Coordinates of C-alpha atoms in Angstrom, one line a residue:
M1 CA 74.5 110.3 126.3
K2 CA 75.5 109.2 122.8
F3 CA 73.8 107.9 120.1
G4 CA 75.4 105.6 117.2
L5 CA 76.3 102.5 115.7
I6 CA 78.6 100.1 117.9
P7 CA 81.7 98.8 115.9
E8 CA 80.4 95.0 116.0
F9 CA 77.6 96.3 113.6
I10 CA 80.0 98.1 111.4
G11 CA 82.3 95.7 111.2
R12 CA 80.0 93.5 109.7
L13 CA 78.7 95.9 107.0
P14 CA 80.3 94.8 103.5
V15 CA 82.7 97.6 102.5
I16 CA 83.0 98.1 98.5
T17 CA 86.2 99.4 97.2
S18 CA 88.1 99.6 93.9
V19 CA 92.0 98.7 94.0
R20 CA 94.6 99.2 91.5
P21 CA 97.1 96.6 90.8
L22 CA 100.6 97.2 92.0
D23 CA 103.2 97.7 89.5
Q24 CA 106.8 96.3 89.6
E25 CA 108.5 99.5 91.4
A26 CA 105.7 98.9 94.3
L27 CA 106.9 95.0 94.4
V28 CA 110.0 95.9 95.0
Q29 CA 109.3 97.9 97.6
I30 CA 107.3 95.4 99.0
L31 CA 110.4 93.3 98.9
T32 CA 112.6 95.3 100.5
E33 CA 111.4 97.9 102.8
P34 CA 109.4 96.2 105.6
R35 CA 110.9 95.1 108.9
N36 CA 110.1 91.8 107.7
A37 CA 110.5 92.2 104.2
L38 CA 111.0 89.0 102.0
V39 CA 114.9 89.5 100.8
K40 CA 115.5 90.2 104.5
Q41 CA 113.7 87.2 106.0
Y42 CA 115.9 85.0 102.8
A43 CA 119.2 87.1 103.7
K44 CA 118.8 85.7 107.4
L45 CA 117.8 82.3 106.5
F46 CA 121.3 81.8 104.2
E47 CA 123.4 83.8 107.0
L48 CA 122.6 81.1 109.3
D49 CA 124.5 78.6 106.8
N50 CA 127.6 81.3 106.6
V51 CA 126.3 82.6 103.3
E52 CA 126.1 86.1 102.2
L53 CA 123.0 87.0 100.2
D54 CA 122.5 90.0 98.4
F55 CA 120.2 90.5 95.5
S56 CA 121.2 92.9 92.3
D57 CA 118.5 95.1 91.5
D58 CA 117.7 93.3 88.4
A59 CA 117.0 90.4 90.4
L60 CA 114.2 92.2 92.3
E61 CA 112.7 93.3 88.9
A62 CA 112.7 90.1 87.8
I63 CA 110.9 88.9 90.8
A64 CA 108.5 91.7 90.7
D65 CA 108.0 91.0 86.8
Q66 CA 107.0 87.8 87.2
A67 CA 104.2 88.9 90.1
V68 CA 102.9 91.3 87.4
L69 CA 102.8 88.1 84.8
R70 CA 101.2 86.0 86.5
G71 CA 99.0 88.2 88.5
T72 CA 99.6 87.4 91.7
G73 CA 100.8 90.6 93.3
A74 CA 102.3 90.8 96.2
R75 CA 100.9 88.0 97.7
G76 CA 103.1 85.8 94.7
L77 CA 106.4 87.1 95.5
R78 CA 107.0 84.5 98.2
A79 CA 106.4 81.9 96.2
I80 CA 108.2 83.0 93.3
M81 CA 111.4 84.2 95.5
E82 CA 110.5 79.7 96.9
E83 CA 110.9 78.5 93.6
V84 CA 114.2 80.5 92.7
L85 CA 116.3 79.9 95.9
L86 CA 114.8 76.3 96.5
S87 CA 117.9 74.8 94.8
S88 CA 120.1 77.0 96.5
C89 CA 118.6 76.7 100.2
T90 CA 119.5 72.8 99.6
R91 CA 122.5 73.1 97.8
C92 CA 124.7 75.6 100.1
P93 CA 125.1 73.7 103.4
P94 CA 127.0 70.8 101.9
V95 CA 129.1 71.9 99.0
R96 CA 130.0 75.1 101.9
M97 CA 130.0 77.5 98.7
S98 CA 132.4 80.7 98.9
P99 CA 131.2 82.9 101.7
A100 CA 129.1 85.1 99.0
C101 CA 126.7 83.0 96.9

C-alpha cells in the first residue's frame, strides 16, 4: 500500500515561480526553430500563392526588438508579424509579383 497525494489534488495547488523576460536571441529562436515556427507558417502561406518568402536576420531581430519594446514577449510575435505582412498577404495574389517577395 502506498501513501501520497493524488495528482488531481496536486494540480489544484497554486505554484509561484519567477520567470525572466525573454531576450532578443530567445525570441528569434522562437520565430525560427520550432517545428511549427511562425516563419515557417508564413513561408508556407505565401508558398500557396507561388511566392517565396525569406526573412533576413535583421528582419527577425527587428520583430524580436518590437516584442521586447512592447513587453509582449513570445505571445506578441504573431501580432507583430501579422502587422508587417498583412499588406503583403493581400497584395501578392492579384499583382502576381516576381517569384521572390
